[in-house]
């Protein structure tokens, strides 16, 4: 089945360049239309009913987020394009939505489009966009939610429900409140980057913990922490001093 694509980008050269890349390098994919503004993009999406929208974040009169809000229900996948590493990128990653930095790398484009082909679930797309827009509006990061992709689908959980994360090779296990666990097919380093602004600390190569869930620190046996769920996590010698300093500031 051919993936129907709409490009929303206010710069003509960027629109046409992206179309050319998609047509040359992305198989079973067809660019059905290109729009140069949010309003034009909304009309085109409603008319063409695309499977995928390549959406520029920063446009002259509005943003890609404005387009999604005005549309309301989203029954297509989104890949954002942007020339800037900015605050919104973390929110996008939290929602597990792909984005491409300009100038667009062909291999990254192919990978992102292939992921859309493999997924193609309008329900999860709509929930991901809803989560993204909600997180962007929330001033208190403690109320943010994160999207976790599992073998069964996607789970949307409050960041404050995470007690700790443990590396399992290329996978990560999330330990949540109420003794819940979720296995995710991404490595711990990626979540260290995402959660660093939410009071999480990489206490060991294999462990990322929520500092707000630490119950006590034990000096014996090389040093370890006891979390509020009763779990014990060893502290790496190289990170002990930084951990203790962070706990003093808490």
mmCIF file with all atom_site columns, N, CA and C in Angstrom, residues 120-153:
data_model
loop_
_atom_site.group_PDB
_atom_site.id
_atom_site.type_symbol
_atom_site.label_atom_id
_atom_site.label_alt_id
_atom_site.label_comp_id
_atom_site.label_asym_id
_atom_site.label_entity_id
_atom_site.label_seq_id
_atom_site.pdbx_PDB_ins_code
_atom_site.Cartn_x
_atom_site.Cartn_y
_atom_site.Cartn_z
_atom_site.occupancy
_atom_site.B_iso_or_equiv
_atom_site.pdbx_formal_charge
_atom_site.auth_seq_id
_atom_site.auth_comp_id
_atom_site.auth_asym_id
_atom_site.auth_atom_id
_atom_site.pdbx_PDB_model_num
ATOM 1   N N  . UNK A 1 120 ? 1.527  2.794  11.314 1.00 0.00 ? 120 UNK A N  1
ATOM 2   C CA . UNK A 1 120 ? 0.231  3.152  10.735 1.00 0.00 ? 120 UNK A CA 1
ATOM 3   C C  . UNK A 1 120 ? -0.959 2.832  11.619 1.00 0.00 ? 120 UNK A C  1
ATOM 4   N N  . UNK A 1 121 ? -0.991 3.495  12.766 1.00 0.00 ? 121 UNK A N  1
ATOM 5   C CA . UNK A 1 121 ? -2.120 3.347  13.688 1.00 0.00 ? 121 UNK A CA 1
ATOM 6   C C  . UNK A 1 121 ? -2.665 4.732  14.000 1.00 0.00 ? 121 UNK A C  1
ATOM 7   N N  . UNK A 1 122 ? -3.805 5.073  13.461 1.00 0.00 ? 122 UNK A N  1
ATOM 8   C CA . UNK A 1 122 ? -4.346 6.419  13.637 1.00 0.00 ? 122 UNK A CA 1
ATOM 9   C C  . UNK A 1 122 ? -4.682 6.720  15.091 1.00 0.00 ? 122 UNK A C  1
ATOM 10  N N  . UNK A 1 123 ? -5.091 5.681  15.840 1.00 0.00 ? 123 UNK A N  1
ATOM 11  C CA . UNK A 1 123 ? -5.443 5.903  17.251 1.00 0.00 ? 123 UNK A CA 1
ATOM 12  C C  . UNK A 1 123 ? -4.235 6.353  18.045 1.00 0.00 ? 123 UNK A C  1
ATOM 13  N N  . UNK A 1 124 ? -3.114 5.646  17.898 1.00 0.00 ? 124 UNK A N  1
ATOM 14  C CA . UNK A 1 124 ? -1.923 6.018  18.649 1.00 0.00 ? 124 UNK A CA 1
ATOM 15  C C  . UNK A 1 124 ? -1.393 7.363  18.179 1.00 0.00 ? 124 UNK A C  1
ATOM 16  N N  . UNK A 1 125 ? -1.512 7.682  16.880 1.00 0.00 ? 125 UNK A N  1
ATOM 17  C CA . UNK A 1 125 ? -1.056 8.965  16.366 1.00 0.00 ? 125 UNK A CA 1
ATOM 18  C C  . UNK A 1 125 ? -1.807 10.102 17.037 1.00 0.00 ? 125 UNK A C  1
ATOM 19  N N  . UNK A 1 126 ? -3.122 9.956  17.143 1.00 0.00 ? 126 UNK A N  1
ATOM 20  C CA . UNK A 1 126 ? -3.943 10.993 17.752 1.00 0.00 ? 126 UNK A CA 1
ATOM 21  C C  . UNK A 1 126 ? -3.572 11.173 19.220 1.00 0.00 ? 126 UNK A C  1
ATOM 22  N N  . UNK A 1 127 ? -3.360 10.074 19.941 1.00 0.00 ? 127 UNK A N  1
ATOM 23  C CA . UNK A 1 127 ? -2.994 10.159 21.348 1.00 0.00 ? 127 UNK A CA 1
ATOM 24  C C  . UNK A 1 127 ? -1.621 10.786 21.527 1.00 0.00 ? 127 UNK A C  1
ATOM 25  N N  . UNK A 1 128 ? -0.687 10.466 20.638 1.00 0.00 ? 128 UNK A N  1
ATOM 26  C CA . UNK A 1 128 ? 0.648  11.047 20.716 1.00 0.00 ? 128 UNK A CA 1
ATOM 27  C C  . UNK A 1 128 ? 0.601  12.560 20.509 1.00 0.00 ? 128 UNK A C  1
ATOM 28  N N  . UNK A 1 129 ? -0.180 13.004 19.542 1.00 0.00 ? 129 UNK A N  1
ATOM 29  C CA . UNK A 1 129 ? -0.298 14.439 19.287 1.00 0.00 ? 129 UNK A CA 1
ATOM 30  C C  . UNK A 1 129 ? -0.986 15.133 20.458 1.00 0.00 ? 129 UNK A C  1
ATOM 31  N N  . UNK A 1 130 ? -2.024 14.518 21.009 1.00 0.00 ? 130 UNK A N  1
ATOM 32  C CA . UNK A 1 130 ? -2.699 15.092 22.174 1.00 0.00 ? 130 UNK A CA 1
ATOM 33  C C  . UNK A 1 130 ? -1.730 15.262 23.332 1.00 0.00 ? 130 UNK A C  1
ATOM 34  N N  . UNK A 1 131 ? -0.908 14.250 23.563 1.00 0.00 ? 131 UNK A N  1
ATOM 35  C CA . UNK A 1 131 ? 0.059  14.305 24.649 1.00 0.00 ? 131 UNK A CA 1
ATOM 36  C C  . UNK A 1 131 ? 1.087  15.402 24.398 1.00 0.00 ? 131 UNK A C  1
ATOM 37  N N  . UNK A 1 132 ? 1.560  15.511 23.171 1.00 0.00 ? 132 UNK A N  1
ATOM 38  C CA . UNK A 1 132 ? 2.535  16.547 22.833 1.00 0.00 ? 132 UNK A CA 1
ATOM 39  C C  . UNK A 1 132 ? 1.968  17.936 23.116 1.00 0.00 ? 132 UNK A C  1
ATOM 40  N N  . UNK A 1 133 ? 0.777  18.225 22.623 1.00 0.00 ? 133 UNK A N  1
ATOM 41  C CA . UNK A 1 133 ? 0.188  19.546 22.796 1.00 0.00 ? 133 UNK A CA 1
ATOM 42  C C  . UNK A 1 133 ? -0.090 19.850 24.265 1.00 0.00 ? 133 UNK A C  1
ATOM 43  N N  . UNK A 1 134 ? -0.486 18.838 25.008 1.00 0.00 ? 134 UNK A N  1
ATOM 44  C CA . UNK A 1 134 ? -0.737 19.035 26.439 1.00 0.00 ? 134 UNK A CA 1
ATOM 45  C C  . UNK A 1 134 ? 0.557  19.339 27.185 1.00 0.00 ? 134 UNK A C  1
ATOM 46  N N  . UNK A 1 135 ? 1.617  18.595 26.887 1.00 0.00 ? 135 UNK A N  1
ATOM 47  C CA . UNK A 1 135 ? 2.899  18.824 27.552 1.00 0.00 ? 135 UNK A CA 1
ATOM 48  C C  . UNK A 1 135 ? 3.465  20.206 27.233 1.00 0.00 ? 135 UNK A C  1
ATOM 49  N N  . UNK A 1 136 ? 3.249  20.680 26.000 1.00 0.00 ? 136 UNK A N  1
ATOM 50  C CA . UNK A 1 136 ? 3.750  21.995 25.620 1.00 0.00 ? 136 UNK A CA 1
ATOM 51  C C  . UNK A 1 136 ? 3.061  23.109 26.394 1.00 0.00 ? 136 UNK A C  1
ATOM 52  N N  . UNK A 1 137 ? 1.808  22.877 26.789 1.00 0.00 ? 137 UNK A N  1
ATOM 53  C CA . UNK A 1 137 ? 1.046  23.899 27.505 1.00 0.00 ? 137 UNK A CA 1
ATOM 54  C C  . UNK A 1 137 ? 1.304  23.883 29.012 1.00 0.00 ? 137 UNK A C  1
ATOM 55  N N  . UNK A 1 138 ? 1.692  22.738 29.543 1.00 0.00 ? 138 UNK A N  1
ATOM 56  C CA . UNK A 1 138 ? 1.856  22.619 30.985 1.00 0.00 ? 138 UNK A CA 1
ATOM 57  C C  . UNK A 1 138 ? 3.124  23.315 31.456 1.00 0.00 ? 138 UNK A C  1
ATOM 58  N N  . UNK A 1 139 ? 2.972  24.249 32.382 1.00 0.00 ? 139 UNK A N  1
ATOM 59  C CA . UNK A 1 139 ? 4.129  24.966 32.910 1.00 0.00 ? 139 UNK A CA 1
ATOM 60  C C  . UNK A 1 139 ? 4.881  24.140 33.936 1.00 0.00 ? 139 UNK A C  1
ATOM 61  N N  . UNK A 1 140 ? 4.178  23.297 34.667 1.00 0.00 ? 140 UNK A N  1
ATOM 62  C CA . UNK A 1 140 ? 4.808  22.470 35.699 1.00 0.00 ? 140 UNK A CA 1
ATOM 63  C C  . UNK A 1 140 ? 5.245  21.146 35.092 1.00 0.00 ? 140 UNK A C  1
ATOM 64  N N  . UNK A 1 141 ? 6.574  20.927 34.930 1.00 0.00 ? 141 UNK A N  1
ATOM 65  C CA . UNK A 1 141 ? 7.042  19.679 34.305 1.00 0.00 ? 141 UNK A CA 1
ATOM 66  C C  . UNK A 1 141 ? 6.656  18.427 35.077 1.00 0.00 ? 141 UNK A C  1
ATOM 67  N N  . UNK A 1 142 ? 6.310  18.568 36.361 1.00 0.00 ? 142 UNK A N  1
ATOM 68  C CA . UNK A 1 142 ? 5.927  17.406 37.154 1.00 0.00 ? 142 UNK A CA 1
ATOM 69  C C  . UNK A 1 142 ? 4.625  16.788 36.667 1.00 0.00 ? 142 UNK A C  1
ATOM 70  N N  . UNK A 1 143 ? 3.856  17.551 35.898 1.00 0.00 ? 143 UNK A N  1
ATOM 71  C CA . UNK A 1 143 ? 2.580  17.035 35.396 1.00 0.00 ? 143 UNK A CA 1
ATOM 72  C C  . UNK A 1 143 ? 2.711  16.453 33.987 1.00 0.00 ? 143 UNK A C  1
ATOM 73  N N  . UNK A 1 144 ? 3.923  16.445 33.441 1.00 0.00 ? 144 UNK A N  1
ATOM 74  C CA . UNK A 1 144 ? 4.125  15.917 32.095 1.00 0.00 ? 144 UNK A CA 1
ATOM 75  C C  . UNK A 1 144 ? 3.976  14.392 32.054 1.00 0.00 ? 144 UNK A C  1
ATOM 76  N N  . UNK A 1 145 ? 3.582  13.902 30.875 1.00 0.00 ? 145 UNK A N  1
ATOM 77  C CA . UNK A 1 145 ? 3.527  12.463 30.635 1.00 0.00 ? 145 UNK A CA 1
ATOM 78  C C  . UNK A 1 145 ? 4.524  12.104 29.547 1.00 0.00 ? 145 UNK A C  1
ATOM 79  N N  . UNK A 1 146 ? 4.947  10.853 29.543 1.00 0.00 ? 146 UNK A N  1
ATOM 80  C CA . UNK A 1 146 ? 5.888  10.355 28.551 1.00 0.00 ? 146 UNK A CA 1
ATOM 81  C C  . UNK A 1 146 ? 5.270  9.157  27.841 1.00 0.00 ? 146 UNK A C  1
ATOM 82  N N  . UNK A 1 147 ? 5.560  9.022  26.551 1.00 0.00 ? 147 UNK A N  1
ATOM 83  C CA . UNK A 1 147 ? 5.086  7.882  25.759 1.00 0.00 ? 147 UNK A CA 1
ATOM 84  C C  . UNK A 1 147 ? 6.143  6.797  25.756 1.00 0.00 ? 147 UNK A C  1
ATOM 85  N N  . UNK A 1 148 ? 5.759  5.586  26.144 1.00 0.00 ? 148 UNK A N  1
ATOM 86  C CA . UNK A 1 148 ? 6.666  4.442  26.129 1.00 0.00 ? 148 UNK A CA 1
ATOM 87  C C  . UNK A 1 148 ? 6.152  3.431  25.108 1.00 0.00 ? 148 UNK A C  1
ATOM 88  N N  . UNK A 1 149 ? 7.006  3.106  24.138 1.00 0.00 ? 149 UNK A N  1
ATOM 89  C CA . UNK A 1 149 ? 6.627  2.140  23.102 1.00 0.00 ? 149 UNK A CA 1
ATOM 90  C C  . UNK A 1 149 ? 6.996  0.736  23.556 1.00 0.00 ? 149 UNK A C  1
ATOM 91  N N  . UNK A 1 150 ? 6.001  -0.137 23.625 1.00 0.00 ? 150 UNK A N  1
ATOM 92  C CA . UNK A 1 150 ? 6.220  -1.514 24.043 1.00 0.00 ? 150 UNK A CA 1
ATOM 93  C C  . UNK A 1 150 ? 5.898  -2.458 22.892 1.00 0.00 ? 150 UNK A C  1
ATOM 94  N N  . UNK A 1 151 ? 6.111  -3.737 23.116 1.00 0.00 ? 151 UNK A N  1
ATOM 95  C CA . UNK A 1 151 ? 5.820  -4.728 22.075 1.00 0.00 ? 151 UNK A CA 1
ATOM 96  C C  . UNK A 1 151 ? 4.326  -4.811 21.782 1.00 0.00 ? 151 UNK A C  1
ATOM 97  N N  . UNK A 1 152 ? 3.493  -4.355 22.724 1.00 0.00 ? 152 UNK A N  1
ATOM 98  C CA . UNK A 1 152 ? 2.048  -4.438 22.558 1.00 0.00 ? 152 UNK A CA 1
ATOM 99  C C  . UNK A 1 152 ? 1.422  -3.142 22.054 1.00 0.00 ? 152 UNK A C  1
ATOM 100 N N  . UNK A 1 153 ? 2.211  -2.059 22.068 1.00 0.00 ? 153 UNK A N  1
ATOM 101 C CA . UNK A 1 153 ? 1.667  -0.768 21.664 1.00 0.00 ? 153 UNK A CA 1
ATOM 102 C C  . UNK A 1 153 ? 2.350  0.363  22.411 1.00 0.00 ? 153 UNK A C  1
#
